Amino acid sequence: MSLVSNYTCRVLNLLNFDKLLHLNRKNNRIGQLIELFIRRQNRQRLCLVNKRQKVKKQEHFTLNKFVLIQSFLGISFGGKSEPEVEKNSTRIMSGKKLDELVLHADQLFDENKYSDTIELLKSYEEQDTYEIQWRLARALYSLSKTDESKKKELVDEAFNYAKRALELNENHFAAHKWYAVLLDTKSGLEGTKQRVQSLENFQKHLQRALELNPQDATTWYILGEYYYGLADLNWMTRKVVQVVFANPPSATFEQALECYEKAENISPDFYSLNKLSLGKTFLQLNNKEKAKEFLTKASNVDVLNEDDKKCKEEALKLLKKC
């Protein structure tokens, strides 16, 4: 029995050993598979990391390239470049900003600083608004009176701005007013015939300016000058007018006086030359008492610009006729 038992134990031990060996081998295979899987995972992770690093390098290169282009062109997307030089023409001006600009420009103009007015407005010229364009026309026209050598050049430039203002807004009185003024001035520099040929167009724009704003004193003054000029035409110019027009325009000194008086009533003392024109017209109508009244006022104006100088000098001469 003991022999059988011993044999049996040995057999059982052998069987257990084989199972254990088989199990161990099986476990080794599983371990190898796990190790292989882990190695593959590590390789995939390494490839992914390398790929990401490569993409990151490309993105960094592309970004640096883009920043270089930005710097070269001076443009910015979503931020400010350093250093930034802001130009007025690169942005559309807000209504508030435009109001501040024209207020400053009008102040400079009223102080007879025409060159400063032009410089300021031209720095915003690319905004291309009628408010800037007609003010440039006005300032250049006023500057043209101070320099005879550059008069034609300045008037031509002013006319182009007035024309552009009218193109931008044909329903604003100032655009029509300054277009009329510069059309007459420009054609006058070109010759009597050219000026006569422009009279109809000049009057049309002046009348339109008054329709849009009947309370503008300057426009009434200009219309008065137009009527005075027609009433005071010399013989030669009158003949040219008759040749150019089938129905030549005509006017009287009474019409001119009405315009000057309306201008003065709307805005007393607004313009020295309006006083001079009132004095001249009363003199033409043989009302020497009234002529002397306004010519005396005209002769006493403070000389702040070329118009004041002309007013004072001419008034002093005409007073001798009263």
PDB file of C-alpha atoms in Angstrom:
ATOM      1  CA  MET A   1       0.000   0.000   0.000  1.00  0.00           C
ATOM      2  CA  SER A   2       2.748   2.326   0.893  1.00  0.00           C
ATOM      3  CA  LEU A   3       4.459   1.576  -2.416  1.00  0.00           C
ATOM      4  CA  VAL A   4       1.308   2.307  -4.362  1.00  0.00           C
ATOM      5  CA  SER A   5       0.756   5.405  -2.344  1.00  0.00           C
ATOM      6  CA  ASN A   6       4.259   6.596  -2.961  1.00  0.00           C
ATOM      7  CA  TYR A   7       3.923   5.909  -6.673  1.00  0.00           C
ATOM      8  CA  THR A   8       0.602   7.640  -6.751  1.00  0.00           C
ATOM      9  CA  CYS A   9       2.064  10.680  -5.054  1.00  0.00           C
ATOM     10  CA  ARG A  10       4.904  10.783  -7.513  1.00  0.00           C
ATOM     11  CA  VAL A  11       2.502  10.562 -10.443  1.00  0.00           C
ATOM     12  CA  LEU A  12       0.382  13.294  -8.980  1.00  0.00           C
ATOM     13  CA  ASN A  13       3.407  15.466  -8.381  1.00  0.00           C
ATOM     14  CA  LEU A  14       4.527  14.936 -11.973  1.00  0.00           C
ATOM     15  CA  LEU A  15       1.093  15.851 -13.247  1.00  0.00           C
ATOM     16  CA  ASN A  16       1.023  18.966 -11.082  1.00  0.00           C
ATOM     17  CA  PHE A  17       4.498  19.883 -12.304  1.00  0.00           C
ATOM     18  CA  ASP A  18       3.420  19.519 -15.948  1.00  0.00           C
ATOM     19  CA  LYS A  19       0.371  21.658 -15.279  1.00  0.00           C
ATOM     20  CA  LEU A  20       2.487  24.193 -13.498  1.00  0.00           C
ATOM     21  CA  LEU A  21       5.027  24.163 -16.291  1.00  0.00           C
ATOM     22  CA  HIS A  22       2.277  24.512 -18.890  1.00  0.00           C
ATOM     23  CA  LEU A  23       0.696  27.293 -16.907  1.00  0.00           C
ATOM     24  CA  ASN A  24       4.017  29.003 -16.509  1.00  0.00           C
ATOM     25  CA  ARG A  25       4.690  28.752 -20.233  1.00  0.00           C
ATOM     26  CA  LYS A  26       1.211  30.041 -20.913  1.00  0.00           C
ATOM     27  CA  ASN A  27       1.808  32.932 -18.539  1.00  0.00           C
ATOM     28  CA  ASN A  28       5.112  33.672 -20.262  1.00  0.00           C
ATOM     29  CA  ARG A  29       3.356  33.857 -23.628  1.00  0.00           C
ATOM     30  CA  ILE A  30       0.768  36.209 -22.177  1.00  0.00           C
ATOM     31  CA  GLY A  31       3.540  38.285 -20.655  1.00  0.00           C
ATOM     32  CA  GLN A  32       5.308  38.403 -24.000  1.00  0.00           C
ATOM     33  CA  LEU A  33       2.114  39.459 -25.701  1.00  0.00           C
ATOM     34  CA  ILE A  34       1.558  42.142 -23.093  1.00  0.00           C
ATOM     35  CA  GLU A  35       5.135  43.309 -23.471  1.00  0.00           C
ATOM     36  CA  LEU A  36       4.751  43.350 -27.256  1.00  0.00           C
ATOM     37  CA  PHE A  37       1.526  45.336 -26.934  1.00  0.00           C
ATOM     38  CA  ILE A  38       3.195  47.810 -24.594  1.00  0.00           C
ATOM     39  CA  ARG A  39       6.130  48.212 -26.990  1.00  0.00           C
ATOM     40  CA  ARG A  40       3.754  48.872 -29.877  1.00  0.00           C
ATOM     41  CA  GLN A  41       1.836  51.406 -27.795  1.00  0.00           C
ATOM     42  CA  ASN A  42       5.077  53.123 -26.866  1.00  0.00           C
ATOM     43  CA  ARG A  43       6.161  53.234 -30.513  1.00  0.00           C
ATOM     44  CA  GLN A  44       2.783  54.710 -31.526  1.00  0.00           C
ATOM     45  CA  ARG A  45       2.988  57.266 -28.748  1.00  0.00           C
ATOM     46  CA  LEU A  46       6.517  58.185 -29.779  1.00  0.00           C
ATOM     47  CA  CYS A  47       5.404  58.603 -33.416  1.00  0.00           C
ATOM     48  CA  LEU A  48       2.486  60.754 -32.306  1.00  0.00           C
ATOM     49  CA  VAL A  49       4.744  62.926 -30.154  1.00  0.00           C
ATOM     50  CA  ASN A  50       7.222  63.324 -33.029  1.00  0.00           C
ATOM     51  CA  LYS A  51       4.407  64.187 -35.401  1.00  0.00           C
ATOM     52  CA  ARG A  52       3.013  66.767 -33.004  1.00  0.00           C
ATOM     53  CA  GLN A  53       6.437  68.306 -32.540  1.00  0.00           C
ATOM     54  CA  LYS A  54       6.854  68.497 -36.315  1.00  0.00           C
ATOM     55  CA  VAL A  55       3.448  70.156 -36.742  1.00  0.00           C
ATOM     56  CA  LYS A  56       4.259  72.565 -33.924  1.00  0.00           C
ATOM     57  CA  LYS A  57       7.525  73.504 -35.601  1.00  0.00           C
ATOM     58  CA  GLN A  58       5.680  74.100 -38.888  1.00  0.00           C
ATOM     59  CA  GLU A  59       3.054  76.207 -37.118  1.00  0.00           C
ATOM     60  CA  HIS A  60       5.782  78.199 -35.401  1.00  0.00           C
ATOM     61  CA  PHE A  61       7.534  78.745 -38.728  1.00  0.00           C
ATOM     62  CA  THR A  62       4.264  79.744 -40.420  1.00  0.00           C
ATOM     63  CA  LEU A  63       3.400  82.108 -37.577  1.00  0.00           C
ATOM     64  CA  ASN A  64       6.839  83.714 -37.679  1.00  0.00           C
ATOM     65  CA  LYS A  65       6.523  84.047 -41.442  1.00  0.00           C
ATOM     66  CA  PHE A  66       3.073  85.640 -41.062  1.00  0.00           C
ATOM     67  CA  VAL A  67       4.310  88.041 -38.381  1.00  0.00           C
ATOM     68  CA  LEU A  68       7.199  88.991 -40.667  1.00  0.00           C
ATOM     69  CA  ILE A  69       4.745  89.737 -43.501  1.00  0.00           C
ATOM     70  CA  GLN A  70       2.567  91.736 -41.105  1.00  0.00           C
ATOM     71  CA  SER A  71       5.555  93.745 -39.971  1.00  0.00           C
ATOM     72  CA  PHE A  72       6.671  94.392 -43.532  1.00  0.00           C
ATOM     73  CA  LEU A  73       3.229  95.494 -44.738  1.00  0.00           C
ATOM     74  CA  GLY A  74       2.404  97.394 -41.561  1.00  0.00           C
ATOM     75  CA  ILE A  75      -0.937  95.630 -41.075  1.00  0.00           C
ATOM     76  CA  SER A  76      -2.546  94.197 -38.002  1.00  0.00           C
ATOM     77  CA  PHE A  77      -5.293  91.644 -37.485  1.00  0.00           C
ATOM     78  CA  GLY A  78      -6.910  91.547 -34.072  1.00  0.00           C
ATOM     79  CA  GLY A  79      -4.185  93.596 -32.415  1.00  0.00           C
ATOM     80  CA  LYS A  80      -1.742  96.433 -32.756  1.00  0.00           C
ATOM     81  CA  SER A  81       1.610  96.072 -34.392  1.00  0.00           C
ATOM     82  CA  GLU A  82       4.624  97.659 -32.760  1.00  0.00           C
ATOM     83  CA  PRO A  83       5.358 100.338 -33.576  1.00  0.00           C
ATOM     84  CA  GLU A  84       1.996 101.425 -35.041  1.00  0.00           C
ATOM     85  CA  VAL A  85       1.690 104.525 -37.212  1.00  0.00           C
ATOM     86  CA  GLU A  86      -1.997 105.236 -37.578  1.00  0.00           C
ATOM     87  CA  LYS A  87      -3.035 107.028 -40.749  1.00  0.00           C
ATOM     88  CA  ASN A  88      -6.305 108.953 -40.848  1.00  0.00           C
ATOM     89  CA  SER A  89      -7.214 107.474 -44.220  1.00  0.00           C
ATOM     90  CA  THR A  90      -7.167 103.846 -43.011  1.00  0.00           C
ATOM     91  CA  ARG A  91     -10.313 104.125 -40.920  1.00  0.00           C
ATOM     92  CA  ILE A  92     -13.814 105.375 -41.571  1.00  0.00           C
ATOM     93  CA  MET A  93     -14.294 108.390 -39.343  1.00  0.00           C
ATOM     94  CA  SER A  94     -17.134 108.339 -36.835  1.00  0.00           C
ATOM     95  CA  GLY A  95     -19.729 111.100 -36.857  1.00  0.00           C
ATOM     96  CA  LYS A  96     -18.385 112.502 -33.593  1.00  0.00           C
ATOM     97  CA  LYS A  97     -14.814 112.523 -34.898  1.00  0.00           C
ATOM     98  CA  LEU A  98     -15.936 114.290 -38.091  1.00  0.00           C
ATOM     99  CA  ASP A  99     -17.828 116.906 -36.081  1.00  0.00           C
ATOM    100  CA  GLU A 100     -14.700 117.610 -34.034  1.00  0.00           C
ATOM    101  CA  LEU A 101     -12.602 117.880 -37.195  1.00  0.00           C
ATOM    102  CA  VAL A 102     -14.871 120.353 -38.995  1.00  0.00           C
ATOM    103  CA  LEU A 103     -15.251 122.404 -35.811  1.00  0.00           C
ATOM    104  CA  HIS A 104     -11.461 122.694 -35.564  1.00  0.00           C
ATOM    105  CA  ALA A 105     -11.169 123.466 -39.300  1.00  0.00           C
ATOM    106  CA  ASP A 106     -13.855 126.175 -39.077  1.00  0.00           C
ATOM    107  CA  GLN A 107     -12.090 127.726 -36.110  1.00  0.00           C
ATOM    108  CA  LEU A 108      -8.798 127.878 -38.019  1.00  0.00           C
ATOM    109  CA  PHE A 109     -10.577 129.336 -41.045  1.00  0.00           C
ATOM    110  CA  ASP A 110     -12.304 132.017 -38.958  1.00  0.00           C
ATOM    111  CA  GLU A 111      -8.861 132.946 -37.621  1.00  0.00           C
ATOM    112  CA  ASN A 112      -7.708 133.381 -41.266  1.00  0.00           C
ATOM    113  CA  LYS A 113      -5.252 130.489 -40.910  1.00  0.00           C
ATOM    114  CA  TYR A 114      -5.945 129.146 -44.382  1.00  0.00           C
ATOM    115  CA  SER A 115      -2.762 127.111 -44.778  1.00  0.00           C
ATOM    116  CA  ASP A 116      -3.318 125.444 -41.400  1.00  0.00           C
ATOM    117  CA  THR A 117      -6.919 124.704 -42.353  1.00  0.00           C
ATOM    118  CA  ILE A 118      -5.805 123.087 -45.598  1.00  0.00           C
ATOM    119  CA  GLU A 119      -3.095 121.049 -43.880  1.00  0.00           C
ATOM    120  CA  LEU A 120      -5.552 119.762 -41.278  1.00  0.00           C
ATOM    121  CA  LEU A 121      -8.256 118.826 -43.786  1.00  0.00           C
ATOM    122  CA  LYS A 122      -5.833 117.231 -46.230  1.00  0.00           C
ATOM    123  CA  SER A 123      -4.616 114.878 -43.510  1.00  0.00           C
ATOM    124  CA  TYR A 124      -8.157 113.444 -43.578  1.00  0.00           C
ATOM    125  CA  GLU A 125      -8.704 113.913 -47.315  1.00  0.00           C
ATOM    126  CA  GLU A 126      -9.026 110.183 -48.039  1.00  0.00           C
ATOM    127  CA  GLN A 127     -12.167 110.076 -45.909  1.00  0.00           C
ATOM    128  CA  ASP A 128     -13.768 111.606 -49.021  1.00  0.00           C
ATOM    129  CA  THR A 129     -16.724 113.281 -47.319  1.00  0.00           C
ATOM    130  CA  TYR A 130     -18.414 116.379 -48.704  1.00  0.00           C
ATOM    131  CA  GLU A 131     -17.896 118.159 -45.356  1.00  0.00           C
ATOM    132  CA  ILE A 132     -14.128 117.942 -45.841  1.00  0.00           C
ATOM    133  CA  GLN A 133     -14.194 118.569 -49.600  1.00  0.00           C
ATOM    134  CA  TRP A 134     -16.149 121.836 -49.621  1.00  0.00           C
ATOM    135  CA  ARG A 135     -14.125 123.190 -46.703  1.00  0.00           C
ATOM    136  CA  LEU A 136     -10.935 122.471 -48.628  1.00  0.00           C
ATOM    137  CA  ALA A 137     -12.438 124.336 -51.595  1.00  0.00           C
ATOM    138  CA  ARG A 138     -13.268 127.315 -49.375  1.00  0.00           C
ATOM    139  CA  ALA A 139      -9.841 127.446 -47.725  1.00  0.00           C
ATOM    140  CA  LEU A 140      -7.949 127.127 -51.017  1.00  0.00           C
ATOM    141  CA  TYR A 141     -10.123 129.842 -52.581  1.00  0.00           C
ATOM    142  CA  SER A 142      -9.381 132.178 -49.664  1.00  0.00           C
ATOM    143  CA  LEU A 143      -5.667 131.363 -49.861  1.00  0.00           C
ATOM    144  CA  SER A 144      -5.683 132.146 -53.599  1.00  0.00           C
ATOM    145  CA  LYS A 145      -6.502 135.760 -52.766  1.00  0.00           C
ATOM    146  CA  THR A 146      -3.243 136.129 -50.862  1.00  0.00           C
ATOM    147  CA  ASP A 147      -0.837 134.976 -53.599  1.00  0.00           C
ATOM    148  CA  GLU A 148      -1.330 136.162 -57.176  1.00  0.00           C
ATOM    149  CA  SER A 149       1.527 133.993 -58.457  1.00  0.00           C
ATOM    150  CA  LYS A 150      -0.279 130.828 -57.328  1.00  0.00           C
ATOM    151  CA  LYS A 151      -3.833 132.080 -57.794  1.00  0.00           C
ATOM    152  CA  LYS A 152      -4.746 129.984 -60.844  1.00  0.00           C
ATOM    153  CA  GLU A 153      -3.168 126.830 -59.410  1.00  0.00           C
ATOM    154  CA  LEU A 154      -5.007 127.247 -56.108  1.00  0.00           C
ATOM    155  CA  VAL A 155      -8.318 128.097 -57.783  1.00  0.00           C
ATOM    156  CA  ASP A 156      -8.100 125.034 -60.041  1.00  0.00           C
ATOM    157  CA  GLU A 157      -7.412 122.823 -57.036  1.00  0.00           C
ATOM    158  CA  ALA A 158     -10.234 124.435 -55.079  1.00  0.00           C
ATOM    159  CA  PHE A 159     -12.628 123.930 -57.994  1.00  0.00           C
ATOM    160  CA  ASN A 160     -11.842 120.203 -58.068  1.00  0.00           C
ATOM    161  CA  TYR A 161     -12.651 119.901 -54.371  1.00  0.00           C
ATOM    162  CA  ALA A 162     -15.904 121.828 -54.826  1.00  0.00           C
ATOM    163  CA  LYS A 163     -16.827 119.572 -57.730  1.00  0.00           C
ATOM    164  CA  ARG A 164     -16.130 116.475 -55.636  1.00  0.00           C
ATOM    165  CA  ALA A 165     -18.214 117.838 -52.744  1.00  0.00           C
ATOM    166  CA  LEU A 166     -21.135 118.271 -55.130  1.00  0.00           C
ATOM    167  CA  GLU A 167     -20.705 114.727 -56.442  1.00  0.00           C
ATOM    168  CA  LEU A 168     -20.771 113.384 -52.882  1.00  0.00           C
ATOM    169  CA  ASN A 169     -23.819 115.367 -51.791  1.00  0.00           C
ATOM    170  CA  GLU A 170     -25.865 117.416 -54.224  1.00  0.00           C
ATOM    171  CA  ASN A 171     -28.369 118.264 -51.496  1.00  0.00           C
ATOM    172  CA  HIS A 172     -26.054 120.368 -49.355  1.00  0.00           C
ATOM    173  CA  PHE A 173     -26.122 124.127 -49.835  1.00  0.00           C
ATOM    174  CA  ALA A 174     -22.390 124.663 -49.216  1.00  0.00           C
ATOM    175  CA  ALA A 175     -21.435 122.262 -52.005  1.00  0.00           C
ATOM    176  CA  HIS A 176     -23.554 124.254 -54.483  1.00  0.00           C
ATOM    177  CA  LYS A 177     -22.390 127.601 -53.116  1.00  0.00           C
ATOM    178  CA  TRP A 178     -18.670 126.912 -53.384  1.00  0.00           C
ATOM    179  CA  TYR A 179     -19.040 125.178 -56.719  1.00  0.00           C
ATOM    180  CA  ALA A 180     -20.741 128.332 -58.025  1.00  0.00           C
ATOM    181  CA  VAL A 181     -18.083 130.630 -56.546  1.00  0.00           C
ATOM    182  CA  LEU A 182     -15.194 128.621 -57.958  1.00  0.00           C
ATOM    183  CA  LEU A 183     -16.844 128.079 -61.316  1.00  0.00           C
ATOM    184  CA  ASP A 184     -17.137 131.849 -61.687  1.00  0.00           C
ATOM    185  CA  THR A 185     -13.601 132.514 -60.410  1.00  0.00           C
ATOM    186  CA  LYS A 186     -12.027 129.795 -62.555  1.00  0.00           C
ATOM    187  CA  SER A 187     -13.822 130.872 -65.728  1.00  0.00           C
ATOM    188  CA  GLY A 188     -12.990 134.518 -64.959  1.00  0.00           C
ATOM    189  CA  LEU A 189      -9.283 133.659 -64.963  1.00  0.00           C
ATOM    190  CA  GLU A 190      -9.721 131.935 -68.325  1.00  0.00           C
ATOM    191  CA  GLY A 191     -11.257 134.973 -70.029  1.00  0.00           C
ATOM    192  CA  THR A 192     -14.373 137.098 -70.474  1.00  0.00           C
ATOM    193  CA  LYS A 193     -16.044 134.714 -72.931  1.00  0.00           C
ATOM    194  CA  GLN A 194     -15.515 131.712 -70.645  1.00  0.00           C
ATOM    195  CA  ARG A 195     -16.912 133.629 -67.699  1.00  0.00           C
ATOM    196  CA  VAL A 196     -19.971 134.719 -69.623  1.00  0.00           C
ATOM    197  CA  GLN A 197     -20.555 131.140 -70.792  1.00  0.00           C
ATOM    198  CA  SER A 198     -20.540 129.925 -67.193  1.00  0.00           C
ATOM    199  CA  LEU A 199     -23.054 132.506 -65.924  1.00  0.00           C
ATOM    200  CA  GLU A 200     -26.131 130.336 -66.402  1.00  0.00           C
ATOM    201  CA  ASN A 201     -24.583 127.382 -64.568  1.00  0.00           C
ATOM    202  CA  PHE A 202     -23.266 129.713 -61.870  1.00  0.00           C
ATOM    203  CA  GLN A 203     -26.724 131.145 -61.213  1.00  0.00           C
ATOM    204  CA  LYS A 204     -28.331 127.691 -61.219  1.00  0.00           C
ATOM    205  CA  HIS A 205     -26.073 126.440 -58.421  1.00  0.00           C
ATOM    206  CA  LEU A 206     -26.404 129.653 -56.448  1.00  0.00           C
ATOM    207  CA  GLN A 207     -30.195 129.490 -56.583  1.00  0.00           C
ATOM    208  CA  ARG A 208     -30.080 125.839 -55.531  1.00  0.00           C
ATOM    209  CA  ALA A 209     -27.891 126.765 -52.551  1.00  0.00           C
ATOM    210  CA  LEU A 210     -30.507 129.321 -51.452  1.00  0.00           C
ATOM    211  CA  GLU A 211     -33.309 126.789 -51.862  1.00  0.00           C
ATOM    212  CA  LEU A 212     -31.443 124.424 -49.548  1.00  0.00           C
ATOM    213  CA  ASN A 213     -30.517 127.136 -47.032  1.00  0.00           C
ATOM    214  CA  PRO A 214     -32.204 130.540 -47.434  1.00  0.00           C
ATOM    215  CA  GLN A 215     -30.605 131.727 -44.167  1.00  0.00           C
ATOM    216  CA  ASP A 216     -27.013 131.670 -45.398  1.00  0.00           C
ATOM    217  CA  ALA A 217     -25.826 135.277 -45.522  1.00  0.00           C
ATOM    218  CA  THR A 218     -22.798 134.572 -47.715  1.00  0.00           C
ATOM    219  CA  THR A 219     -24.919 133.072 -50.493  1.00  0.00           C
ATOM    220  CA  TRP A 220     -27.138 136.167 -50.546  1.00  0.00           C
ATOM    221  CA  TYR A 221     -24.022 138.330 -50.755  1.00  0.00           C
ATOM    222  CA  ILE A 222     -22.711 136.298 -53.721  1.00  0.00           C
ATOM    223  CA  LEU A 223     -26.059 136.551 -55.506  1.00  0.00           C
ATOM    224  CA  GLY A 224     -25.953 140.299 -54.893  1.00  0.00           C
ATOM    225  CA  GLU A 225     -22.516 140.423 -56.526  1.00  0.00           C
ATOM    226  CA  TYR A 226     -23.903 138.516 -59.507  1.00  0.00           C
ATOM    227  CA  TYR A 227     -26.744 141.004 -59.947  1.00  0.00           C
ATOM    228  CA  TYR A 228     -24.429 143.980 -59.404  1.00  0.00           C
ATOM    229  CA  GLY A 229     -22.013 142.601 -61.999  1.00  0.00           C
ATOM    230  CA  LEU A 230     -24.768 142.191 -64.601  1.00  0.00           C
ATOM    231  CA  ALA A 231     -26.138 145.666 -63.900  1.00  0.00           C
ATOM    232  CA  ASP A 232     -22.658 147.184 -64.189  1.00  0.00           C
ATOM    233  CA  LEU A 233     -21.493 145.412 -67.379  1.00  0.00           C
ATOM    234  CA  ASN A 234     -19.354 147.511 -69.695  1.00  0.00           C
ATOM    235  CA  TRP A 235     -20.273 147.829 -73.366  1.00  0.00           C
ATOM    236  CA  MET A 236     -17.842 145.162 -74.632  1.00  0.00           C
ATOM    237  CA  THR A 237     -18.853 142.525 -72.092  1.00  0.00           C
ATOM    238  CA  ARG A 238     -22.528 143.228 -72.749  1.00  0.00           C
ATOM    239  CA  LYS A 239     -21.939 142.514 -76.449  1.00  0.00           C
ATOM    240  CA  VAL A 240     -20.269 139.200 -75.593  1.00  0.00           C
ATOM    241  CA  VAL A 241     -23.273 138.282 -73.432  1.00  0.00           C
ATOM    242  CA  GLN A 242     -25.625 139.049 -76.296  1.00  0.00           C
ATOM    243  CA  VAL A 243     -23.621 136.795 -78.626  1.00  0.00           C
ATOM    244  CA  VAL A 244     -23.484 133.868 -76.192  1.00  0.00           C
ATOM    245  CA  PHE A 245     -27.107 133.951 -75.022  1.00  0.00           C
ATOM    246  CA  ALA A 246     -30.254 134.055 -77.099  1.00  0.00           C
ATOM    247  CA  ASN A 247     -31.892 135.665 -74.074  1.00  0.00           C
ATOM    248  CA  PRO A 248     -29.042 137.447 -72.242  1.00  0.00           C
ATOM    249  CA  PRO A 249     -29.318 137.534 -68.433  1.00  0.00           C
ATOM    250  CA  SER A 250     -29.870 140.948 -66.946  1.00  0.00           C
ATOM    251  CA  ALA A 251     -30.241 142.482 -63.509  1.00  0.00           C
ATOM    252  CA  THR A 252     -30.608 145.815 -61.740  1.00  0.00           C
ATOM    253  CA  PHE A 253     -28.825 147.556 -58.869  1.00  0.00           C
ATOM    254  CA  GLU A 254     -32.098 147.333 -56.935  1.00  0.00           C
ATOM    255  CA  GLN A 255     -31.925 143.516 -57.123  1.00  0.00           C
ATOM    256  CA  ALA A 256     -28.342 143.597 -55.925  1.00  0.00           C
ATOM    257  CA  LEU A 257     -29.240 145.913 -53.029  1.00  0.00           C
ATOM    258  CA  GLU A 258     -32.038 143.593 -51.932  1.00  0.00           C
ATOM    259  CA  CYS A 259     -29.584 140.684 -51.693  1.00  0.00           C
ATOM    260  CA  TYR A 260     -26.975 142.679 -49.745  1.00  0.00           C
ATOM    261  CA  GLU A 261     -29.577 143.935 -47.282  1.00  0.00           C
ATOM    262  CA  LYS A 262     -30.977 140.452 -46.781  1.00  0.00           C
ATOM    263  CA  ALA A 263     -27.477 139.142 -46.064  1.00  0.00           C
ATOM    264  CA  GLU A 264     -26.826 141.897 -43.502  1.00  0.00           C
ATOM    265  CA  ASN A 265     -30.186 141.302 -41.811  1.00  0.00           C
ATOM    266  CA  ILE A 266     -29.513 137.571 -41.510  1.00  0.00           C
ATOM    267  CA  SER A 267     -26.022 138.054 -40.070  1.00  0.00           C
ATOM    268  CA  PRO A 268     -25.018 141.632 -39.170  1.00  0.00           C
ATOM    269  CA  ASP A 269     -21.326 142.443 -39.698  1.00  0.00           C
ATOM    270  CA  PHE A 270     -20.674 138.945 -41.074  1.00  0.00           C
ATOM    271  CA  TYR A 271     -18.455 140.162 -43.928  1.00  0.00           C
ATOM    272  CA  SER A 272     -16.619 143.420 -44.486  1.00  0.00           C
ATOM    273  CA  LEU A 273     -17.144 143.354 -48.263  1.00  0.00           C
ATOM    274  CA  ASN A 274     -20.920 143.244 -47.841  1.00  0.00           C
ATOM    275  CA  LYS A 275     -20.751 146.692 -46.229  1.00  0.00           C
ATOM    276  CA  LEU A 276     -18.596 147.915 -49.099  1.00  0.00           C
ATOM    277  CA  SER A 277     -21.087 146.519 -51.625  1.00  0.00           C
ATOM    278  CA  LEU A 278     -23.986 148.198 -49.838  1.00  0.00           C
ATOM    279  CA  GLY A 279     -22.131 151.520 -50.022  1.00  0.00           C
ATOM    280  CA  LYS A 280     -21.280 151.040 -53.719  1.00  0.00           C
ATOM    281  CA  THR A 281     -24.862 150.103 -54.616  1.00  0.00           C
ATOM    282  CA  PHE A 282     -26.378 153.066 -52.796  1.00  0.00           C
ATOM    283  CA  LEU A 283     -23.879 155.239 -54.653  1.00  0.00           C
ATOM    284  CA  GLN A 284     -25.031 153.740 -57.988  1.00  0.00           C
ATOM    285  CA  LEU A 285     -28.627 154.510 -56.981  1.00  0.00           C
ATOM    286  CA  ASN A 286     -27.566 158.065 -56.165  1.00  0.00           C
ATOM    287  CA  ASN A 287     -28.387 157.718 -52.479  1.00  0.00           C
ATOM    288  CA  LYS A 288     -25.248 159.406 -51.187  1.00  0.00           C
ATOM    289  CA  GLU A 289     -26.395 159.620 -47.593  1.00  0.00           C
ATOM    290  CA  LYS A 290     -26.819 155.848 -47.301  1.00  0.00           C
ATOM    291  CA  ALA A 291     -23.716 155.287 -49.391  1.00  0.00           C
ATOM    292  CA  LYS A 292     -21.649 157.381 -46.989  1.00  0.00           C
ATOM    293  CA  GLU A 293     -23.081 155.491 -43.984  1.00  0.00           C
ATOM    294  CA  PHE A 294     -21.971 152.079 -45.224  1.00  0.00           C
ATOM    295  CA  LEU A 295     -18.732 153.234 -46.832  1.00  0.00           C
ATOM    296  CA  THR A 296     -17.717 154.826 -43.539  1.00  0.00           C
ATOM    297  CA  LYS A 297     -18.363 151.519 -41.758  1.00  0.00           C
ATOM    298  CA  ALA A 298     -16.406 149.721 -44.444  1.00  0.00           C
ATOM    299  CA  SER A 299     -13.457 152.092 -44.105  1.00  0.00           C
ATOM    300  CA  ASN A 300     -13.284 151.460 -40.357  1.00  0.00           C
ATOM    301  CA  VAL A 301     -13.012 147.661 -40.422  1.00  0.00           C
ATOM    302  CA  ASP A 302     -10.104 145.970 -38.710  1.00  0.00           C
ATOM    303  CA  VAL A 303      -7.798 144.536 -41.349  1.00  0.00           C
ATOM    304  CA  LEU A 304      -7.468 140.819 -40.614  1.00  0.00           C
ATOM    305  CA  ASN A 305      -7.239 139.443 -44.149  1.00  0.00           C
ATOM    306  CA  GLU A 306      -7.028 140.386 -47.826  1.00  0.00           C
ATOM    307  CA  ASP A 307     -10.775 141.045 -48.075  1.00  0.00           C
ATOM    308  CA  ASP A 308     -10.618 143.498 -45.179  1.00  0.00           C
ATOM    309  CA  LYS A 309      -7.667 145.242 -46.804  1.00  0.00           C
ATOM    310  CA  LYS A 310      -9.526 145.568 -50.117  1.00  0.00           C
ATOM    311  CA  CYS A 311     -12.651 146.780 -48.312  1.00  0.00           C
ATOM    312  CA  LYS A 312     -10.844 149.508 -46.406  1.00  0.00           C
ATOM    313  CA  GLU A 313      -8.845 150.796 -49.398  1.00  0.00           C
ATOM    314  CA  GLU A 314     -11.812 150.915 -51.794  1.00  0.00           C
ATOM    315  CA  ALA A 315     -14.168 152.444 -49.221  1.00  0.00           C
ATOM    316  CA  LEU A 316     -11.762 155.308 -48.548  1.00  0.00           C
ATOM    317  CA  LYS A 317     -11.595 156.076 -52.288  1.00  0.00           C
ATOM    318  CA  LEU A 318     -15.384 155.954 -52.754  1.00  0.00           C
ATOM    319  CA  LEU A 319     -16.044 158.176 -49.751  1.00  0.00           C
ATOM    320  CA  LYS A 320     -14.570 161.035 -51.759  1.00  0.00           C
ATOM    321  CA  LYS A 321     -17.556 160.752 -54.129  1.00  0.00           C
ATOM    322  CA  CYS A 322     -20.143 161.134 -51.381  1.00  0.00           C
TER     323      CYS A 322
END
